[in-house]
Amino acid sequence: MKKIVTGGTIVTATETYQADVLIEDGKISKIGKELMDTEAEIIDATGQYVFPGGIDPHTHLDMPFNNTVTDDDWKTGTIAAAFGGTTTILDFCLTAGEVKLIDAVEKWHEKAKNKAVIDYGFHLMIGDLNENTLAELPQVLQQEGISSIKVFLAYAKEFQATDRTLYQAFKVGKEMGAVVMVHCENGSVIDELVEEAKALGHTEPIYHALTRPPQLEGEATKRAIELAHLADAELYVVHVTCKEAVDEIISARKKGYKVYGETCPPYLVLDQTALAKPNFEGAKYVWSPPLRPKEHQQVLWNALKAKQLQTIGSDQCSFNFNGKKRLGIDDFSKIPNGGPFIEDRFSILYSEGVAKGKITINEFVDMISTNAAKIFGLFPQKGTIAVGSDADIVLFDPNKERVISADTHHMNVDYSAFEGLTVKGEPVSVLSRGEFVVKDKEFVGEFGRGQYIKRKVKKGEFKEAVTN
């Protein structure tokens, strides 16, 4: 059925204006004043912003980790994302023991099948590149429409790659036109610091942060930058948390290196003191890299405003406090790493950024949607409101205030990392390819309607639109 969104204010990364939007066959077919079509359903957006659907470039749904599995799967995770204004996610397909890379990709397709309520794509994680996987990787990227490779420099026992593997990944990325995403922490030194802390009897959650200092994020960021430059490849630094890493990214970009940076909502509003909460409550805030001292928050906001960091990922990786986080009650290193963020990414960036004057509303759209679409090969199908683009639309009430709470969120976890935080602005209705997933704050979507999106790979083209 055709739809006309009328009465709202359209906001893209470059424009803010009042107009109607005609939706046909899942696409935006016309934008203009006082559009008329007797066959169309009229959607009244008076007093609301009409945003392009959010693109979350960093999620972990139904992911095995730390001897357990995340509590949000592709049903609960994508429902929560939709309530939060996100219409496309890019999830990390992990390779762990598979003989062939394609086996890991097929495993992730099965996880999402008949569950996802919004569109999605995969990043392909690489832990080791032997002769066989190195030969297979380009074929898998092309066949599956995957334009991004993930490499960990942390988690020495689970995922950490060698510098040689990282450099090999950069060479494949250069050849295929794929961006290489890197978790930048020095996992080997972290393991040494963890053992030192435990030997001294330190078991509390705060030592998760104290054994992963900012210097080790800065060092790994520098190392990844230089190896990427050596291969003339594109580097995307995930979940940047601290001045040490930001400084390395800014320095590299000033030299013309092909580097992007992402940060996440918790690093913008929470700080390291949360891990020191009594009665093991600090375990709720254990994720990696860890929360930093409060002074790092302004560094991140400044870098976003200056476009030295380009995107906001949720790094959704949820574990229940009761039952799973408590696995580490006697040993901080056994606390499952990760937190529940997918539902609040959109609102926190708007409330803390736009409503408080730190960023403009157009910069908000850039960070929450457009830049990720450009970097990962989704633009202009996704990431903007334009004729021919998918009708992924968020109707957003900028005046609505709500208090974030586990009692009202849609994630399948028993706590909220942002419990009690008041945010201004709320998604009211969310459309994915022209169909309501959330309508007047009620879920009306269909399980399995979310489509896997094959992304475009452009060889040799650094996305200059994202760099200025």
XYZ file of C-alpha atoms in Angstrom:
468
model
C 0.000 0.000 0.000
C 1.173 3.501 -0.770
C 1.830 5.848 2.119
C 2.274 9.601 2.427
C 4.154 10.991 5.409
C 2.869 14.531 5.796
C 3.291 17.503 8.093
C 6.748 16.610 9.409
C 10.189 18.173 9.137
C 12.583 16.113 7.026
C 16.146 16.008 8.319
C 19.091 14.571 6.394
C 22.831 14.985 6.883
C 22.758 18.147 4.791
C 19.215 19.561 4.838
C 16.299 20.399 7.133
C 12.991 21.263 5.472
C 9.252 20.668 5.514
C 7.804 18.395 2.850
C 5.700 15.286 2.323
C 7.123 11.879 1.433
C 5.342 9.433 -0.897
C 6.232 5.780 -0.357
C 5.605 3.135 -3.015
C 6.800 -0.469 -3.094
C 9.129 0.079 -0.163
C 10.899 3.029 -1.767
C 10.627 6.794 -1.525
C 9.049 7.734 -4.853
C 8.437 11.446 -4.392
C 9.218 14.291 -2.005
C 7.282 17.551 -2.242
C 4.690 19.909 -0.853
C 1.080 18.806 -0.370
C 1.435 15.467 -2.124
C -1.877 13.831 -3.031
C -2.750 10.210 -3.802
C -6.222 8.809 -3.127
C -4.810 5.293 -2.748
C -2.249 6.234 -0.103
C -2.420 5.807 3.652
C -1.833 9.211 5.266
C 0.662 9.315 8.103
C 0.453 12.539 10.096
C 3.936 13.590 11.274
C 2.962 17.047 12.494
C 5.406 18.242 15.149
C 7.816 15.414 14.425
C 11.163 15.061 12.711
C 11.282 12.707 9.758
C 14.703 11.061 10.035
C 16.284 8.368 7.859
C 16.361 5.095 9.753
C 19.359 4.655 11.981
C 22.180 2.358 10.882
C 23.937 0.597 13.728
C 27.328 -0.562 12.408
C 28.299 -2.557 15.496
C 26.126 -5.289 17.032
C 26.630 -8.757 18.507
C 23.372 -10.756 18.503
C 23.206 -14.415 19.524
C 26.984 -14.402 19.867
C 29.010 -16.979 21.832
C 31.551 -15.308 24.111
C 33.207 -15.822 27.504
C 31.837 -19.398 27.735
C 28.264 -18.186 27.339
C 25.994 -16.556 24.719
C 24.555 -13.057 24.489
C 20.997 -12.818 25.777
C 19.564 -10.864 22.863
C 19.055 -12.920 19.736
C 17.885 -11.738 16.307
C 14.288 -11.429 17.507
C 14.685 -9.431 20.684
C 17.739 -7.564 19.418
C 16.146 -6.294 16.212
C 12.868 -5.451 17.964
C 14.794 -3.358 20.487
C 16.765 -1.745 17.669
C 13.534 -0.776 15.896
C 12.039 0.753 19.037
C 15.243 2.753 19.284
C 15.008 4.163 15.747
C 17.407 1.761 14.029
C 16.298 0.138 10.767
C 19.546 -1.539 9.670
C 22.213 -3.316 11.694
C 25.610 -4.707 10.747
C 26.420 -7.676 12.950
C 29.761 -9.394 13.445
C 29.994 -12.872 11.946
C 32.615 -14.640 14.048
C 34.931 -17.303 12.673
C 35.935 -19.729 15.374
C 37.146 -23.134 14.335
C 35.373 -23.339 10.985
C 37.424 -24.952 8.235
C 35.860 -22.616 5.674
C 34.930 -18.962 6.142
C 31.674 -19.498 4.268
C 30.593 -21.929 7.000
C 30.704 -19.101 9.546
C 28.688 -16.831 7.272
C 26.053 -19.513 6.752
C 25.856 -20.022 10.520
C 25.073 -16.309 10.922
C 22.426 -16.453 8.194
C 20.731 -19.221 10.175
C 20.787 -17.118 13.346
C 18.927 -14.282 11.608
C 16.552 -16.404 9.516
C 12.850 -15.997 10.390
C 13.784 -13.693 13.264
C 15.088 -10.294 12.094
C 12.422 -7.574 11.904
C 14.746 -5.003 10.272
C 17.380 -5.217 7.531
C 20.899 -6.381 8.267
C 24.335 -7.190 6.931
C 27.478 -8.857 8.259
C 31.052 -7.930 8.990
C 33.332 -10.957 8.649
C 35.679 -11.482 11.592
C 39.107 -12.971 10.866
C 41.229 -14.581 13.587
C 43.787 -16.360 11.466
C 44.581 -16.381 7.760
C 46.178 -19.585 6.555
C 46.788 -20.520 2.942
C 43.237 -21.806 2.476
C 41.310 -19.013 4.203
C 43.470 -16.357 2.573
C 42.517 -17.768 -0.817
C 38.839 -18.068 0.141
C 38.385 -14.621 1.697
C 38.047 -12.525 -1.499
C 35.487 -14.960 -2.917
C 33.365 -14.881 0.258
C 33.404 -11.097 0.401
C 32.276 -10.823 -3.199
C 29.733 -13.638 -3.077
C 28.084 -12.452 0.145
C 28.291 -8.714 -0.524
C 30.398 -8.157 2.582
C 32.393 -4.937 2.457
C 34.084 -5.119 5.865
C 36.540 -7.368 7.684
C 36.935 -7.424 11.486
C 40.192 -8.131 13.297
C 40.714 -8.212 17.075
C 43.944 -7.080 18.706
C 42.396 -7.996 22.072
C 41.062 -11.181 23.718
C 44.273 -13.160 23.383
C 42.625 -16.451 24.392
C 39.593 -16.118 22.101
C 40.008 -13.894 19.060
C 43.319 -12.018 19.001
C 45.069 -11.974 15.638
C 48.770 -11.591 15.024
C 50.146 -8.450 13.411
C 50.877 -10.573 10.358
C 47.211 -11.613 10.078
C 46.159 -7.995 10.497
C 48.501 -6.882 7.729
C 47.257 -9.695 5.483
C 43.674 -8.573 6.134
C 44.623 -5.029 5.152
C 46.097 -6.309 1.890
C 42.890 -8.198 1.075
C 40.868 -5.135 2.051
C 42.900 -3.007 -0.315
C 42.497 -5.536 -3.129
C 38.746 -5.950 -2.642
C 37.799 -2.396 -1.655
C 36.698 -3.546 1.819
C 37.280 -1.600 5.025
C 39.112 -3.403 7.838
C 37.643 -2.877 11.302
C 39.961 -3.299 14.261
C 39.356 -3.678 17.992
C 42.394 -1.777 19.208
C 43.706 -2.954 22.574
C 46.950 -4.796 23.284
C 45.505 -8.140 24.365
C 48.790 -9.783 25.301
C 49.822 -7.033 27.720
C 46.276 -6.892 29.121
C 46.515 -10.594 29.970
C 49.750 -9.925 31.852
C 48.168 -7.067 33.809
C 45.147 -9.230 34.634
C 47.373 -11.978 36.046
C 49.329 -9.422 38.088
C 46.104 -8.008 39.553
C 44.697 -11.413 40.470
C 47.988 -12.463 42.040
C 47.578 -9.505 44.377
C 44.066 -10.641 45.297
C 42.176 -8.058 43.225
C 38.944 -9.635 42.033
C 36.466 -6.716 41.908
C 34.904 -5.416 38.639
C 36.858 -2.125 38.796
C 40.015 -4.092 37.954
C 38.567 -4.854 34.548
C 39.133 -1.164 33.776
C 42.394 -0.828 35.661
C 44.007 -3.715 33.760
C 42.978 -2.272 30.381
C 44.479 1.248 30.591
C 44.055 3.859 27.835
C 47.725 3.541 26.873
C 47.089 0.044 25.540
C 44.210 1.290 23.398
C 46.362 4.130 22.088
C 49.298 1.803 21.331
C 47.147 -0.695 19.438
C 45.414 2.099 17.528
C 48.784 3.463 16.424
C 49.928 -0.011 15.369
C 46.775 -0.658 13.319
C 47.047 2.767 11.683
C 50.611 2.221 10.542
C 49.949 -1.288 9.209
C 46.880 -0.022 7.333
C 48.931 2.795 5.822
C 51.675 0.359 4.834
C 49.061 -1.631 2.896
C 47.351 1.546 1.600
C 44.117 0.186 3.079
C 41.092 1.671 4.835
C 40.981 1.280 8.627
C 37.885 1.664 10.790
C 38.705 1.809 14.510
C 35.764 0.442 16.473
C 34.515 1.713 19.853
C 37.084 4.486 20.456
C 37.039 5.418 24.151
C 39.943 7.657 25.068
C 42.199 10.605 24.277
C 45.145 8.330 23.516
C 43.276 6.646 20.640
C 41.613 9.858 19.418
C 44.990 11.600 19.213
C 46.400 8.808 17.038
C 43.384 8.940 14.700
C 43.543 12.730 14.348
C 47.290 12.618 13.674
C 46.849 9.938 11.004
C 43.993 11.731 9.267
C 46.023 14.930 9.154
C 48.656 12.963 7.233
C 46.001 11.806 4.772
C 45.791 8.231 6.085
C 42.561 6.378 5.337
C 41.200 6.102 8.869
C 37.678 6.255 10.289
C 36.674 6.179 13.958
C 33.587 5.018 15.816
C 32.523 5.619 19.383
C 29.564 4.328 21.384
C 26.904 5.804 23.708
C 28.275 4.526 27.040
C 31.616 6.260 26.498
C 29.792 9.565 25.969
C 27.694 9.500 29.163
C 29.186 6.990 31.625
C 32.599 6.835 33.287
C 34.931 4.443 35.054
C 33.449 5.032 38.520
C 30.467 2.857 37.507
C 32.667 -0.244 37.782
C 33.363 0.569 41.437
C 29.701 0.312 42.476
C 29.252 -1.887 45.575
C 27.656 -5.341 45.846
C 29.083 -6.434 42.509
C 26.864 -3.886 40.703
C 29.977 -2.733 38.875
C 29.827 -5.946 36.818
C 26.923 -4.455 34.877
C 29.426 -2.029 33.349
C 32.061 -4.530 32.269
C 32.719 -4.332 28.541
C 35.781 -3.752 26.411
C 37.387 -1.379 25.973
C 36.285 -0.309 29.456
C 34.711 2.925 30.576
C 37.286 5.676 31.078
C 37.676 8.525 33.569
C 35.141 11.284 32.904
C 37.584 13.692 31.238
C 37.704 11.461 28.162
C 34.026 12.172 27.396
C 34.653 15.708 26.180
C 37.518 14.481 23.994
C 35.086 12.149 22.245
C 32.429 14.837 21.792
C 35.050 17.207 20.381
C 36.240 14.550 17.937
C 32.676 13.865 16.780
C 32.027 17.558 16.270
C 35.288 17.919 14.328
C 34.396 14.861 12.196
C 37.515 13.042 13.309
C 35.172 10.315 14.585
C 32.400 9.571 12.106
C 29.947 7.043 13.511
C 28.102 5.855 16.600
C 27.833 2.100 17.031
C 25.969 0.515 19.894
C 28.388 -2.396 20.452
C 25.286 -4.278 21.598
C 26.517 -7.363 23.468
C 24.050 -8.110 26.246
C 24.412 -10.468 29.192
C 21.993 -10.714 32.093
C 23.350 -9.499 35.410
C 21.754 -12.398 37.282
C 23.098 -15.644 35.963
C 25.756 -14.469 33.510
C 27.556 -11.361 34.787
C 27.676 -13.140 38.150
C 29.878 -15.844 36.629
C 32.734 -13.518 37.547
C 31.706 -12.701 41.094
C 35.010 -14.076 42.428
C 37.138 -13.162 39.418
C 36.632 -10.006 37.345
C 38.266 -11.635 34.331
C 35.376 -14.133 34.127
C 32.660 -11.470 33.893
C 31.168 -11.685 30.383
C 32.248 -8.609 28.429
C 29.415 -6.566 26.969
C 26.332 -4.482 27.626
C 22.807 -3.704 26.368
C 22.867 -0.548 24.208
C 21.056 -1.176 20.902
C 17.769 0.428 21.943
C 19.203 3.655 23.365
C 21.868 4.590 20.787
C 19.599 6.902 18.789
C 17.963 8.683 21.745
C 21.151 9.210 23.732
C 22.982 10.813 20.813
C 20.032 13.104 20.122
C 19.411 14.015 23.773
C 23.023 14.434 24.866
C 24.198 15.817 21.529
C 21.506 17.804 19.715
C 19.286 18.805 22.651
C 22.319 19.984 24.658
C 23.886 21.866 21.755
C 26.986 19.701 21.319
C 26.150 18.787 17.697
C 23.668 20.023 15.103
C 20.664 17.990 14.036
C 22.229 17.388 10.614
C 25.454 16.184 12.214
C 23.298 13.838 14.292
C 21.865 12.243 11.137
C 25.368 11.956 9.699
C 26.640 10.110 12.775
C 23.610 7.926 13.430
C 22.949 6.855 9.842
C 24.538 8.487 6.785
C 28.234 8.008 7.481
C 27.799 4.309 8.265
C 25.847 3.906 5.017
C 28.688 5.519 3.059
C 31.556 3.719 4.770
C 29.985 0.258 4.525
C 28.500 0.417 1.025
C 24.815 1.014 1.805
C 24.428 4.574 0.501
C 22.139 5.853 -1.025
C 19.910 2.786 -0.633
C 20.111 3.454 3.097
C 21.179 6.409 5.211
C 19.172 9.268 3.721
C 15.708 10.450 2.699
C 15.814 10.800 -1.068
C 13.843 9.671 -4.091
C 14.851 6.090 -4.874
C 16.139 5.308 -1.379
C 14.574 2.624 0.806
C 11.694 4.032 2.834
C 13.464 3.490 6.158
C 11.966 6.322 8.168
C 11.832 7.317 11.829
C 9.114 9.676 13.060
C 10.684 11.339 16.071
C 9.083 13.534 18.742
C 11.804 15.985 19.869
C 9.782 17.183 22.865
C 8.999 13.834 24.448
C 10.981 13.026 27.580
C 11.444 9.559 29.003
C 13.512 7.877 31.675
C 15.563 4.925 30.470
C 14.842 1.802 32.515
C 15.052 -1.962 32.325
C 11.374 -1.963 33.320
C 10.390 -0.455 29.963
C 13.088 -1.426 27.468
C 12.640 -4.204 24.916
C 16.034 -5.877 25.251
C 16.107 -9.347 26.773
C 18.236 -8.358 29.763
C 17.501 -7.668 33.410
C 19.264 -4.315 33.690
C 19.946 -1.108 31.792
C 23.392 0.445 31.676
C 21.635 3.842 31.522
C 19.073 3.201 34.286
C 17.489 6.467 35.437
C 18.930 8.639 32.656
C 16.351 11.126 31.350
C 16.508 11.620 27.595
C 14.729 14.217 25.500
C 13.337 13.015 22.184
C 11.851 9.647 21.301
C 11.111 7.585 18.180
C 7.329 7.291 17.887
C 6.937 5.265 14.706
C 9.501 3.401 12.606
C 9.139 2.164 9.037
C 11.403 -0.348 7.319
C 11.136 -0.330 3.537
C 7.786 1.409 3.815
C 6.182 -0.924 6.360
C 5.650 -0.115 10.022
C 7.780 -2.039 12.462
C 6.829 0.244 15.333
C 3.638 2.315 15.112
C 2.768 4.797 17.836
C 5.250 3.017 20.117
C 3.684 -0.409 19.568
C 5.440 -3.290 17.820
C 3.626 -4.227 14.605
C 6.487 -5.849 12.662
C 6.865 -9.335 11.240
C 9.550 -11.810 12.249
C 11.761 -12.675 9.320
C 10.780 -9.635 7.252
C 14.229 -8.135 7.707
C 16.323 -8.649 4.588
C 20.000 -9.461 4.284
C 21.586 -6.585 2.374
C 24.499 -7.245 0.063
C 26.673 -4.151 0.151
C 28.541 -2.425 -2.623
C 32.320 -2.547 -2.683
C 34.157 0.269 -4.466
C 37.802 -0.491 -5.059
C 40.282 2.287 -4.497
C 37.742 4.859 -3.386
C 38.230 6.419 0.030
C 34.927 7.954 1.064
C 35.933 11.610 0.974
C 32.406 12.701 1.850
C 32.995 11.210 5.277
C 36.410 12.726 5.834
C 35.744 16.461 5.684
